[in-house]
Structures are given as C-alpha cells and as structure tokens.
XYZ file of C-alpha atoms in Angstrom:
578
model
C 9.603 7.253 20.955
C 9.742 8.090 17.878
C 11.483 11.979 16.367
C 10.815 13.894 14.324
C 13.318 15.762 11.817
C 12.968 19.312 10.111
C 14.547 21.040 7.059
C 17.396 23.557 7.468
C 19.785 26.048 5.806
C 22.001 23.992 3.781
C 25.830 24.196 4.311
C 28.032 22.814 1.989
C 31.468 21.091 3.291
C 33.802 19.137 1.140
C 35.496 17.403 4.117
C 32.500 16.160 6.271
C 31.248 13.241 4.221
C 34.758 12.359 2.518
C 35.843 11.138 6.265
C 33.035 8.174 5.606
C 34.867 7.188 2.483
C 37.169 4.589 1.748
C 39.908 5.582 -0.177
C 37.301 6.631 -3.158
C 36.722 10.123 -4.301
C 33.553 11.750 -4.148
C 34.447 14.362 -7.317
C 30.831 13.359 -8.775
C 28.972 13.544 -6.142
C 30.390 17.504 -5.444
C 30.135 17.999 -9.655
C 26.762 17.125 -9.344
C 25.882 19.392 -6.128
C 27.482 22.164 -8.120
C 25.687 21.332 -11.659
C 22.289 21.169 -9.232
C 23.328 24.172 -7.475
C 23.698 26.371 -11.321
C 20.343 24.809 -12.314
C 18.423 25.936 -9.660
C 19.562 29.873 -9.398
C 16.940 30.380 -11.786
C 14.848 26.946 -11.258
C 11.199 27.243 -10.169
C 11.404 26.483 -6.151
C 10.078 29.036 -4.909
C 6.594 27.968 -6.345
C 7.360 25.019 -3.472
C 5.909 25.348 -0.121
C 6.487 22.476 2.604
C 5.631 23.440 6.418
C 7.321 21.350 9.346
C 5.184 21.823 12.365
C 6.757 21.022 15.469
C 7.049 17.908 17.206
C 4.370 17.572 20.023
C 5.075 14.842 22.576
C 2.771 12.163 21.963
C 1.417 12.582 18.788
C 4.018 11.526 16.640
C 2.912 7.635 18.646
C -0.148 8.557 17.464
C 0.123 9.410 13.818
C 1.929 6.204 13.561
C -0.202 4.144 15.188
C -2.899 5.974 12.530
C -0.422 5.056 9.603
C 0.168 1.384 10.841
C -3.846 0.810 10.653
C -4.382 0.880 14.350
C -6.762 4.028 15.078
C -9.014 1.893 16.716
C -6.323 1.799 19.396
C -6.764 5.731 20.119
C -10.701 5.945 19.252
C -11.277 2.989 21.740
C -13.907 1.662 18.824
C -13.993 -1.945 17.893
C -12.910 -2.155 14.329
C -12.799 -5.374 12.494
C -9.625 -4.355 10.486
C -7.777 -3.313 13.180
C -8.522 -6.344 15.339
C -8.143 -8.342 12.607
C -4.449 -6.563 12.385
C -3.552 -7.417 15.558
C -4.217 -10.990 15.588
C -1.436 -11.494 12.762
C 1.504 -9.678 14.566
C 4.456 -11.717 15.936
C 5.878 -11.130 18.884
C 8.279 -8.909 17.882
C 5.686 -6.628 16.115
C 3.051 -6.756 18.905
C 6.140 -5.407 21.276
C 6.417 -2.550 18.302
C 2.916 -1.816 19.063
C 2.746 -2.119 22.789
C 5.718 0.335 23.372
C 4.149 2.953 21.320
C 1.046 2.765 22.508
C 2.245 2.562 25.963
C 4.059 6.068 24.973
C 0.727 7.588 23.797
C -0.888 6.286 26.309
C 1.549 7.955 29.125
C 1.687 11.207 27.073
C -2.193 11.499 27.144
C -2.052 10.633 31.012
C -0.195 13.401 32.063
C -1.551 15.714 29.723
C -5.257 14.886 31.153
C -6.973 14.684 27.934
C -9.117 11.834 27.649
C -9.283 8.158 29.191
C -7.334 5.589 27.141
C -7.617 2.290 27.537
C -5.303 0.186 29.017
C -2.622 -1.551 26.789
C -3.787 -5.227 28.647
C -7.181 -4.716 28.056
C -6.285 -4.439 23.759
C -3.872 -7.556 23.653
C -5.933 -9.398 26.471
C -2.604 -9.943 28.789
C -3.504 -11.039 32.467
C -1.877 -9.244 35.035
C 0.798 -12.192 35.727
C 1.785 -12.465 32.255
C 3.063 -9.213 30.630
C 4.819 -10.770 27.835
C 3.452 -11.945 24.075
C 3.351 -15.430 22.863
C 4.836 -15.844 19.222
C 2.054 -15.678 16.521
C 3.111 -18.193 13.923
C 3.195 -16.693 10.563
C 3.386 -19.255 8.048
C 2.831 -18.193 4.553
C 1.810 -21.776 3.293
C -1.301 -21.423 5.144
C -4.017 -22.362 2.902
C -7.212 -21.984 4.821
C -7.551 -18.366 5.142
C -9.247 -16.032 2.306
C -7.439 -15.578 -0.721
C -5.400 -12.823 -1.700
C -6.412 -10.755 -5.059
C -3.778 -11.986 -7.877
C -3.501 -10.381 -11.147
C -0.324 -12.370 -12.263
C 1.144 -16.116 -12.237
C 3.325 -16.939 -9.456
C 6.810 -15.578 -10.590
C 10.452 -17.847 -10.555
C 13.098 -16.984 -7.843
C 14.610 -14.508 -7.667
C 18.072 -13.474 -7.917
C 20.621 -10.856 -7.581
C 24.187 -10.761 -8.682
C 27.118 -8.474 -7.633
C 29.311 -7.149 -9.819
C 28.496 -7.844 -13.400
C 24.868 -9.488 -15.106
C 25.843 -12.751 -15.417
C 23.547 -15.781 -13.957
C 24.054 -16.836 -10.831
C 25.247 -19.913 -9.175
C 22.941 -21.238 -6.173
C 25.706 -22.759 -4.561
C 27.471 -19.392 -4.352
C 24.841 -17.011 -3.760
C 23.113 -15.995 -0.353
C 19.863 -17.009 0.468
C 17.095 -14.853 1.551
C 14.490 -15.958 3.754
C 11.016 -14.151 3.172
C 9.014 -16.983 5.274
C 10.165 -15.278 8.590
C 9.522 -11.814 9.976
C 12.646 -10.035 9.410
C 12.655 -8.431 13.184
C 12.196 -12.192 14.361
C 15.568 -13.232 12.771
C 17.711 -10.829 14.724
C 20.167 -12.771 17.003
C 22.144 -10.503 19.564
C 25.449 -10.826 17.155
C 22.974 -8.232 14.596
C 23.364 -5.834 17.896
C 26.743 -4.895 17.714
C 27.819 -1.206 18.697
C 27.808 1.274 15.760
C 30.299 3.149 14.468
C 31.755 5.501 11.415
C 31.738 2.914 9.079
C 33.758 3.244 5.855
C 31.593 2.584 2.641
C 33.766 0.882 0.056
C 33.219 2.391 -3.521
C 34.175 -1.297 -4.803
C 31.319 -2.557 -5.991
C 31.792 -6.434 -5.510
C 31.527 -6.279 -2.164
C 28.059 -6.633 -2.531
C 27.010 -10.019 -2.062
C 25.074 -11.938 -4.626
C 21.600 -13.300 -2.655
C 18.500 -15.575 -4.249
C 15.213 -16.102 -2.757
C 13.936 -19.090 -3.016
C 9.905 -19.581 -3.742
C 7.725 -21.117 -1.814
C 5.073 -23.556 -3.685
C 3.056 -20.694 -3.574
C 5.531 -19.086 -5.527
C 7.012 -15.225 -5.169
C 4.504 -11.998 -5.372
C 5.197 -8.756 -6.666
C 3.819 -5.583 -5.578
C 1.742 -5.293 -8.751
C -0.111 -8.779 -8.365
C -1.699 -7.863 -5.593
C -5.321 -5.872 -5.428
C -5.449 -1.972 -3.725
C -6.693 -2.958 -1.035
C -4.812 -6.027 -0.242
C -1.506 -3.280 -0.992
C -3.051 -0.933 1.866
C -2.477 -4.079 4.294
C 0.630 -4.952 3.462
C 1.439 -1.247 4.039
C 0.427 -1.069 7.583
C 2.202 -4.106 7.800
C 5.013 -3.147 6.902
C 5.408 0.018 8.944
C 5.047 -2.291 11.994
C 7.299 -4.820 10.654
C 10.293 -1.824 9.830
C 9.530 -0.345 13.587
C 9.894 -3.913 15.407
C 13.320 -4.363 12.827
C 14.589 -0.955 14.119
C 13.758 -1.823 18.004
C 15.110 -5.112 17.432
C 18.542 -3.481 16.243
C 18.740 -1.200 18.614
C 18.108 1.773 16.207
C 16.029 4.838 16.756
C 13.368 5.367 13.564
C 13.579 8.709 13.124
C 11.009 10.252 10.493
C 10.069 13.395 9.071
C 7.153 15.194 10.034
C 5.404 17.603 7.414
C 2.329 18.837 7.803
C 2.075 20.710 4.575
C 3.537 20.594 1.121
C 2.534 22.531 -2.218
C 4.099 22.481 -5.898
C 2.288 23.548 -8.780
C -1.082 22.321 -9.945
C -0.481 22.751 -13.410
C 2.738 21.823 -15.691
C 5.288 18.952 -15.688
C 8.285 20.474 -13.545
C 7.152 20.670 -9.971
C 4.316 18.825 -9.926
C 2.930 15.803 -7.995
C 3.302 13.079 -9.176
C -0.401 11.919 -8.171
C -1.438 15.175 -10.581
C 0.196 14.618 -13.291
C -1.316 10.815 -13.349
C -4.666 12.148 -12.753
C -3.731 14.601 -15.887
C -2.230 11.763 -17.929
C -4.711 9.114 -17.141
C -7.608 10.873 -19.095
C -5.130 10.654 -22.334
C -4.137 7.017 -21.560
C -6.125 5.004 -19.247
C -4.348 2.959 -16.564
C -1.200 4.762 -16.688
C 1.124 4.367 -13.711
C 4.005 6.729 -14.417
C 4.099 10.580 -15.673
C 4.134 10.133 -19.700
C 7.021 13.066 -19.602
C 9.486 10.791 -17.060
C 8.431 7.850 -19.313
C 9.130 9.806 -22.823
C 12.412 10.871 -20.920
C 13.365 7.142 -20.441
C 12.673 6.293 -23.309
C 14.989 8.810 -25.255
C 17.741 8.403 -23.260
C 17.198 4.546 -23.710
C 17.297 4.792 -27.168
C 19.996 6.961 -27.727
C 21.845 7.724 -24.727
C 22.791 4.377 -22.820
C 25.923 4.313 -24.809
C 27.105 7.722 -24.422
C 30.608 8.181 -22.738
C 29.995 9.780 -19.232
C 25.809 9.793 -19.562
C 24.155 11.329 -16.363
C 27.618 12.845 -15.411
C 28.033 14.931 -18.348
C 25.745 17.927 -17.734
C 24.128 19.671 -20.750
C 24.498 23.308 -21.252
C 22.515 25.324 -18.148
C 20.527 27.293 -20.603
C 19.986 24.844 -23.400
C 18.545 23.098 -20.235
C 16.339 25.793 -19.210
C 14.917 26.972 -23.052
C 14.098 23.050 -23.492
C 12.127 22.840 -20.163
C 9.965 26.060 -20.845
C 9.390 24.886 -24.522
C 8.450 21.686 -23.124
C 6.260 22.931 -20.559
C 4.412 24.741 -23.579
C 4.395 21.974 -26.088
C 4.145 18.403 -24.414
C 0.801 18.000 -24.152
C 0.231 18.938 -27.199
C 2.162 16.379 -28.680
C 4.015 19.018 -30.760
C 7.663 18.898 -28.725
C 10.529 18.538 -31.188
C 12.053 15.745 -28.931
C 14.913 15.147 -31.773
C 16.661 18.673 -30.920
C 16.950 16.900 -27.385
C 20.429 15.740 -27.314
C 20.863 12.954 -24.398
C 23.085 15.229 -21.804
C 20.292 17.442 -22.123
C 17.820 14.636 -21.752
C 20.004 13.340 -18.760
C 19.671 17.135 -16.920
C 15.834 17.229 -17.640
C 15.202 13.660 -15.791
C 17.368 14.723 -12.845
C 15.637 18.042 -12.498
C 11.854 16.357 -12.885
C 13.107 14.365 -9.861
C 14.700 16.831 -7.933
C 11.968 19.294 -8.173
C 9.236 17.119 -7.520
C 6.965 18.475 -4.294
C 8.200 15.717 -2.320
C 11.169 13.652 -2.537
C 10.587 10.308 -4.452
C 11.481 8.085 -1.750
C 8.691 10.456 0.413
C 9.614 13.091 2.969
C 8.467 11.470 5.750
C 10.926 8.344 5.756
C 14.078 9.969 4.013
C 15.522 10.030 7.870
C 14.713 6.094 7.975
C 16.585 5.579 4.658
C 19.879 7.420 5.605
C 19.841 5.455 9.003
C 19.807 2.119 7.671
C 23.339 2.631 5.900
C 25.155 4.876 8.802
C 23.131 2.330 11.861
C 23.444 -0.847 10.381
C 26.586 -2.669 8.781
C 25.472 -6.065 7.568
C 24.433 -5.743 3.821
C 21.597 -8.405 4.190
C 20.384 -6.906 7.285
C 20.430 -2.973 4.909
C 18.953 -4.848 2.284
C 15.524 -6.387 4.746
C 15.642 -2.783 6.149
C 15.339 -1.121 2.279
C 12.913 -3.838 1.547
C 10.551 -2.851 4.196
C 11.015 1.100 3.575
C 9.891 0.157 -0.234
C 6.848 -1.474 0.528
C 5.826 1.168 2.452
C 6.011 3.799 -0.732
C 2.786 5.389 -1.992
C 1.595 3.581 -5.313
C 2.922 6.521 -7.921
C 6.237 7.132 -6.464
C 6.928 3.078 -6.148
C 5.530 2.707 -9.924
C 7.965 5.443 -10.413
C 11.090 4.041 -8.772
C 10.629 1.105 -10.588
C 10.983 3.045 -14.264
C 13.999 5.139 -12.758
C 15.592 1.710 -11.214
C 15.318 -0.436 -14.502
C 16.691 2.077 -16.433
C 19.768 2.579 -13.806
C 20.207 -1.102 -14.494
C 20.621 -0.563 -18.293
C 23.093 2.649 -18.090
C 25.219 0.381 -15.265
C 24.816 -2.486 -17.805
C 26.911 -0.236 -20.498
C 29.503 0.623 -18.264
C 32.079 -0.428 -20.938
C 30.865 1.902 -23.521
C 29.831 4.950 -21.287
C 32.546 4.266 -18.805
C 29.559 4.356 -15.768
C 30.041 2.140 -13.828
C 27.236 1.514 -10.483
C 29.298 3.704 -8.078
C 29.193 6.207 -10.496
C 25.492 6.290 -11.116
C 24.700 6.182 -7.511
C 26.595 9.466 -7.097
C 25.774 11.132 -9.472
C 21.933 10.108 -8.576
C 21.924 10.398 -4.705
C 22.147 14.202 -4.213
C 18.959 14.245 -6.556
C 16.656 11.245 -4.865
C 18.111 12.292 -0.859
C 18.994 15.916 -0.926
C 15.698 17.411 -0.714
C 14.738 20.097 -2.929
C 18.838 20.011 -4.572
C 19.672 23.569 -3.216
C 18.284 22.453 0.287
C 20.658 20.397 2.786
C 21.542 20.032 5.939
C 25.065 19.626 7.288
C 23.683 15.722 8.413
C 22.956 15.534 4.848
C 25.763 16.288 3.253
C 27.497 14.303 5.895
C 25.333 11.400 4.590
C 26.529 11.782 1.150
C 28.401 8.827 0.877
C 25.881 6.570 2.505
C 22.766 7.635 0.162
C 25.112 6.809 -2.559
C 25.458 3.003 -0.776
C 21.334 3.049 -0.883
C 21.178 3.839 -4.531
C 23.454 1.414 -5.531
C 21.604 -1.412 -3.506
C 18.301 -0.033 -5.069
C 19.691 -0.599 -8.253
C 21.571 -3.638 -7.754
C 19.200 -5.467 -5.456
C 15.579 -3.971 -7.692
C 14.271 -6.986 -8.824
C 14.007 -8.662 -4.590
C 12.907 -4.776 -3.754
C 9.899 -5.455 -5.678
C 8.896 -8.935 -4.285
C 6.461 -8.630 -1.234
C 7.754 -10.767 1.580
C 5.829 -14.346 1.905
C 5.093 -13.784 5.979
C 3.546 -10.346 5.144
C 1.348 -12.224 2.028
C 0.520 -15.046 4.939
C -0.191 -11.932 7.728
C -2.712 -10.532 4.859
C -4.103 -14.239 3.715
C -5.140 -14.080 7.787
C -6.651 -10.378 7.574
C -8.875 -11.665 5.038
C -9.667 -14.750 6.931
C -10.657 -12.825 10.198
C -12.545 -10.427 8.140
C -14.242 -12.678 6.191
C -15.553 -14.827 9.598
C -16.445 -11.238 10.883
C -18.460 -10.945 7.890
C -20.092 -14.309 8.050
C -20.989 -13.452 11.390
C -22.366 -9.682 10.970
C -24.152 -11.226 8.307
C -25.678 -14.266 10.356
C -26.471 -11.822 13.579
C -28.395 -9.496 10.824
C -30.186 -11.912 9.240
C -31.423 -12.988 13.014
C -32.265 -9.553 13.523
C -34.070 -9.289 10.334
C -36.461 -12.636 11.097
C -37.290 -11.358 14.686
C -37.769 -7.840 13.426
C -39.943 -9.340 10.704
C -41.812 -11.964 13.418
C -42.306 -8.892 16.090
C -43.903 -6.937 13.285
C -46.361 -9.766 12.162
C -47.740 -10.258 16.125
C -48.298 -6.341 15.981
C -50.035 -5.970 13.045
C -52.359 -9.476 12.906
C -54.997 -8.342 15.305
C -55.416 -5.275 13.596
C -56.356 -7.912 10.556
C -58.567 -9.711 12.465
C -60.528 -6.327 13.622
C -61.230 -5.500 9.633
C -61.664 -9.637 8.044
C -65.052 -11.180 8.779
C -63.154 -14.370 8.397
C -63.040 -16.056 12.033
C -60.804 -17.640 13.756
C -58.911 -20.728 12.171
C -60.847 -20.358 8.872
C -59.114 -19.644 5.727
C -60.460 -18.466 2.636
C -59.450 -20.443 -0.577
C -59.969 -19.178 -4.008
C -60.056 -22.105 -6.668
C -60.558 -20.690 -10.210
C -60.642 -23.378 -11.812
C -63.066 -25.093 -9.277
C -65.264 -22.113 -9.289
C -65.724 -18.487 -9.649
C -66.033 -17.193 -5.508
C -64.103 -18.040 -3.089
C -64.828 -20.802 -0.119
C -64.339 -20.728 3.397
C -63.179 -23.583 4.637
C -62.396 -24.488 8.802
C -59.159 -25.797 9.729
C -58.150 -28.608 12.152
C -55.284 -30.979 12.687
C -56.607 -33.496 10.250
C -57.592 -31.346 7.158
C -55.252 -31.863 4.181
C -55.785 -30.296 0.583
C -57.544 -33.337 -1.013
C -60.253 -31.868 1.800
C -60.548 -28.507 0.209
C -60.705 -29.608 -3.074
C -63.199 -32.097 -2.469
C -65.250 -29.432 -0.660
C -65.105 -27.631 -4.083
C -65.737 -30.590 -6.313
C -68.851 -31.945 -3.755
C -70.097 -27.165 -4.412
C -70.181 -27.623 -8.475
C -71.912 -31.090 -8.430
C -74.506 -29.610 -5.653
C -74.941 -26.804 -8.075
C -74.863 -29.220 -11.029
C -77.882 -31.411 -9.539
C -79.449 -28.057 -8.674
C -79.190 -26.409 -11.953
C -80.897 -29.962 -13.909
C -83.687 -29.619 -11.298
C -85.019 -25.626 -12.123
C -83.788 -26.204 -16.212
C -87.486 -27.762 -17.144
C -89.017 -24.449 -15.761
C -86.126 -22.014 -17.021
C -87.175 -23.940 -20.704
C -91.144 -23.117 -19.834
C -90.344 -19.212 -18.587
C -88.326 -18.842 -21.927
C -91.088 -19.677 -24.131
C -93.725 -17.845 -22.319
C -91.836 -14.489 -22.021
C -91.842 -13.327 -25.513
C-alpha cells in the first residue's frame, strides 16, 4: 500500500544528519540553512498555501492507479489506452498493478461502495493460473506505429566520475536501457538496509556509458506530448514494480491543494510564469528571469572563489528582488548593479520559494528513499532515472537549465574552489527542504542523502535525460494497439454507415414509387445531345447502352422522315398565311 507523508514544524538539529556522514563536515549545508533561514524572516511565504488532506485507506491505490493511466480499472469502462497499457507491462509491472488494484479493490469491499471487478477478469488469468507470463519488451521492434521524433538519433552516452575528461569504454560501466529496470533485480539487490555512510569523496562514483541501440538513444525532448504522457504512466509503474522488487515501500506525498501568487516572478508557478513569458517569446520552456539569472552568473560568476556559498548581503538581496519584481518585465532592470553573490542568492530563493518544490511535492518522499533504502549507485541511479521521467514538462525543462549550469560551476572548481560535494550542499536544502524555513526532523535527518541525489543529478544529467529504450519499445506498442483499435473502429463504422445508408434506401424507395409515374423496371434516360425530352426505356437482363442509344438515334430519324413528309405543306401554309 502505498503512504502518504505530510508537512510539519521544522526542528533544526546539528547532530541528527552528521551521524550519516563519513568523516566529512556538513558546515555548508548548516551555513546555508542559516543564510535560508535570515532570507526568509522577511521573505514572502506566507502568500503560500499548500493543504495535506489526510490519507483515506484506499484511495491513495486509486489516485495512482489514475496517475499510472489506468482509470479504466476503477470506472470498469473499456478504454483503448488503458488496454492498450496493459498489454505492454512485464511481469514485474503487471504484479505492480495487480497488488494495487487488489488493495483498492479490498478497500472498496469492505467499505460497500460499489462493485469492482475482479482483478482476473482485467488481466484474463484462469482460476488455475494466478501468475503473469513475461511480456517481452524489445525496443528493436519495428512493426508497431512510430513514435513522434523531432531530433536525429543521438551518440552514447556517457558519464565520468571525478573530473570531465573522456571516457574509456573498457573502464566504464555499462547501462542497460533494453531491459525493464525492476526485471533486472536478482535477490543479491535485496540485501537488508541499514544507516549507510555517504562518502563526501566524490570518485566513488562510478563512471557508466549506455550503449545505443541501432535505433539510437532518445531524449525527453524528441519525443511528441503525447507520446511524453505515455512514457509518464509508464514510468510510474515501472518506479512502483522497481520499489516492490527491492523490497522498498514508495512512500509519496499527498497534497490536495497548493497556492503561490498569480502575479510576479518570486513565488510563482512555474506553469504561470511560462504562460506569462510565452506571449513575449513563443515556445519558451523555462521562466526568462531563471534563464537571465543563468545567464549572468554564467558570464560572470563561474569563476568566482566560493560562488553559491558566498551569500550576498540579506538586504542588498531583498531591495534587488522588489526592484526586480517592478522592473523585469519591462525590460528596464539594471542587471549590471547585480553582483554574482547576489545573483547566486536570487536563483536559490526563485527555487526555494517556488509553490511547489522543483522535483514536485508529491515524490520528494520517493527521492529521499532511494539514497537512505538503496546502496548500489547503479541501482540509485535507475531509481533517479525513473523519478525524472516522471517530472511535469516545466519543472524537467527547468532542471535541465539548473543541472547544466551545476555542471559548469563544478567544472571551475579550481578557480572557485567548488568542488561537486560542495555544490550539492549548498543546493540540497533549497531543491529538498520544502519551502527553506519548513522541515521536518526526517528531513533534516536526510540532509546528507539529498546532498548524494544532487550530486548524481549533476554528475549523471546527461543519462537522466535519455528515455529508456524498453519504455520507447512499451510506447512503439501503445501506438500499435491503438492504431489496430483505430483501424478497426473505423472499419466497424464504416459497416455501420453502409447498412445505415442501405436500411434508409429500402424505407424511403416505395415512398418514390407512390409519387413517379415511372413503373416498375423502367428508367428514364435524358440524352441531350440525342434529343431535347427525356425517354423511357424498359429494362431486362439483355439491354446494354448501345440499346438506349439506338432507341434515341432510331426517335430523331423517325422524326427526321416525319418532319420531310409535312415540310411540302408547312412551305404551302407559309405562303398562303400572309
């Protein structure tokens, strides 16, 4: 089943998270927290409103079963995209499915609110065999409908581990993206948890590459919308079957409401401020102010000694904010009075003060568990993989900008002495502390592990952003099944149509027949050409349309011969009538 998690008081402990630590200090991490903690005495939260309703049994099964794509499972209705969904799951995902459906399903029972259908009748499992049968995935499948590209195939991709440099193949990890990630667990992957230490060092992480198929590797930008909103649901199932196959609760965060501002650029969605920004520039995909941010810390900041750590003054902070809240869209901000700590503070406090967290509220619980539940790096990084393709469009396009220009500060480290531990401190109580001055005693304990996900984010970006080749081949066979639903609606209504069409011609010809003084198996033929009225002419077996037109030719030579006969007396009446 699945839980749900709700915001609390925050209490702030110094010893609680340094016990997860490895002999590293976590000095920025409680700089930070205090720097937030200044900057928000006088911040604009309040104007933030988020409501946690609380859990009711049974319907957290069925708001994910609504979020995986599968409604059709609680309205009992036959929808082709949800049957098409579940004739792509493995059997690892299908189990996903069945157990919390088979939850619902129980919940609903005893709470005597309306018949649901049996979890047999939706997989079509006989009573003697309650088990699933593997669906092959194979992403090389070419027979099934096409999924929307808008890019060339991309090269492999790699990732390195403790400086830029290329990689060698023959040292580097390889990642499989052909397989279902939850169907790769062996029982070894199942080992008890404990308090892990998290190393600071940051070449323990290992270097991987994925190899591409001849297909080639997607990104999340090649594909179309809709093709997106599949791999989505997907993806969800895929993460849930990973978690059961681990052994690991997924725990999520339920919020039924949550309200920033509807006008401004601190506090505000980020869907609003693209809807704001889009009528300016067409087609954008991040907030201009995060992207103008980038871009002047890029420019003059990457090589600034202690950049990000370094906080600008509080209230230099604060005047530039309101100025800029004024001025922005005007295009008539001063940015060069921005100095770069300041710019540094403003880009932390547009992300911590975002309405929801940029990672989403919902699966921060699911973020923080893959560190703390699971110890294998590869097996964190499939986990983190999963949780980014499930990310709403804005706040992935978003990630991205943040992530790539991580990579650039970390790639400085030897002028601005910041090195990727350093960044992912400094960054993790702003991405995973929701709302900065809000936290939890499990998140602060969690400190040290949100720092771990930032600096696989960061180091790992460029796989993050490659869809997985079995979820590409699960959405190539979508398509396929829709597309053979389609043929068929399509067929059965055209059927429909001609009988429809035949059924209305029986009703209505004897009503002709009652109004035409044309009998029965005579047809009236008009020949302009032939002559001026129209002849009817009988019908059998044998007649053929050399008949009717000689019928016409044999009328005008009749009416020829007829005509020479009466023209002597036509002459004579001429001359006599004056």
């Amino acid at each position: 089943m699945l839980s749900g998690e709700s915001a609390h008081t925050p209490v702030f402990n110094r010893s609680i998270s340094e016990t997860s630590m490895d002999n590293s200090s976590m000095e920025d991490f409680w700089c930070e927290l205090k720097n937030i903690k200044e900057n928000s005495q006088n911040g604009s939260d309040e104007s933030l409103l988020v409501d946690v309703k609380p859990v009711d049994e049974g319907e957290l099964e069925a708001e994910w079963l609504q979020e995986a794509g599968l409604s059709n499972l609680i309205s009992g209705t036959q929808e082709h995209d949800g049957q098409a969904l579940l004739s792509t799951l493995t059997r690892t995902q299908a189990a996903a499915v069945q157990k919390r459906y088979n939850t619902y399903t129980h919940t609903m029972r005893k709470k005597n609110k309306h018949s649901v259908r049996d979890v047999r009748d939706i997989f079509g499992i006989k009573e003697s065999t309650p088990t699933f049968d593997t669906i092959p995935v194979s992403p090389l499948a070419t027979n099934g409908a096409p999924i929307s590209m808008k890019k060339p195939l991309r090269k492999p991709v790699t990732s390195n581990s403790c400086t830029l440099e290329k990689i060698n193949p023959a040292v580097a990890e390889e990642l499989s993206f052909e397989v279902s990630f939850s169907e790769t667990i062996v029982p070894d992957d199942k080992e008890k948890q404990t308090n892990q230490r998290i190393k600071k060092d940051d070449c323990i992480l290992p270097k991987f590459i994925v190899w591409k198929s001849r297909f080639g590797l997607t990104e999340v930008e090649d594909l179309s919308s809709e093709d997106m909103k599949k791999i989505r649901y997907l993806s969800l199932i895929e993460l849930t079957a990973f978690y059961d196959a681990l052994g690991i609760e997924l725990k999520r965060n339920r919020v039924l409401r949550v309200k920033g501002r509807e006008s401004g650029l601190f506090g505000v969605s980020l869907t609003t401020l693209l809807e704001i920004d889009r009528k300016k520039v067409p087609g954008t995909k991040v907030p201009l102010i995060f992207q103008k941010l980038l871009q002047r810390l890029e420019e003059t900041g990457l090589e600034t000694e202690g950049i990000l750590r370094v906080p600008g003054s509080a209230s230099r902070v604060k005047s530039l904010r309101e100025e800029m809240e004024s001025k922005f869209n005007d295009n008539t901000f001063d940015w060069k009075k921005v100095r770069n700590n300041d710019a540094a503070g403003l880009l932390k406090m547009f992300i911590r003060e975002l309405p929801t967290p940029l990672f989403t509220m919902e699966y921060l619980p699911a973020f923080t568990t893959l560190v703390e539940k699971i110890s294998k790096i590869k097996l964190q990084l499939q986990a983190l993989h999963l949780l980014i393709m499930l990310l709403p469009d804005a706040n992935r396009d978003t990630a991205k900008a943040l992530l790539h220009f991580l990579k650039k500060v970390v790639s400085n480290e030897e002028k601005n002495k910041m090195s990727l531990w350093n960044v992912s401190m400094i960054l993790a109580p702003n991405l995973f502390i929701y709302k900065g001055k809000s936290a939890n005693q499990e998140e602060m304990k969690a400190a040290a592990s949100t720092a771990h996900i930032v600096r696989l984010l960061i180091r790992y970006q460029d796989i993050l952003w490659t869809v997985p080749a079995f979820l590409i081949s699960q959405v190539r066979k979508m398509n396929e099944a829709a597309l053979n639903n389609n043929k068929k609606q399509l067929t059965f209504d055209k059927s429909v149509r001609k009988l429809l069409r035949r059924k209305t011609m029986e009703r209505e010809r004897p009503e002709r027949r009652e109004h035409c003084d044309v009998p029965e198996g005579v047809i009236r033929v008009y020949a302009p050409l032939h002559s001026k009225v129209s002849m009817a002419i009988q019908l059998n077996s044998r007649t053929k349309a050399k008949d009717i037109l000689a019928r016409f030719q044999c009328e005008n030579r009749c009416c020829a011969d007829l005509f020479s006969c009466f023209l002597p007396f036509i002459f004579i009446l001429c001359n006599i009538i004056p």
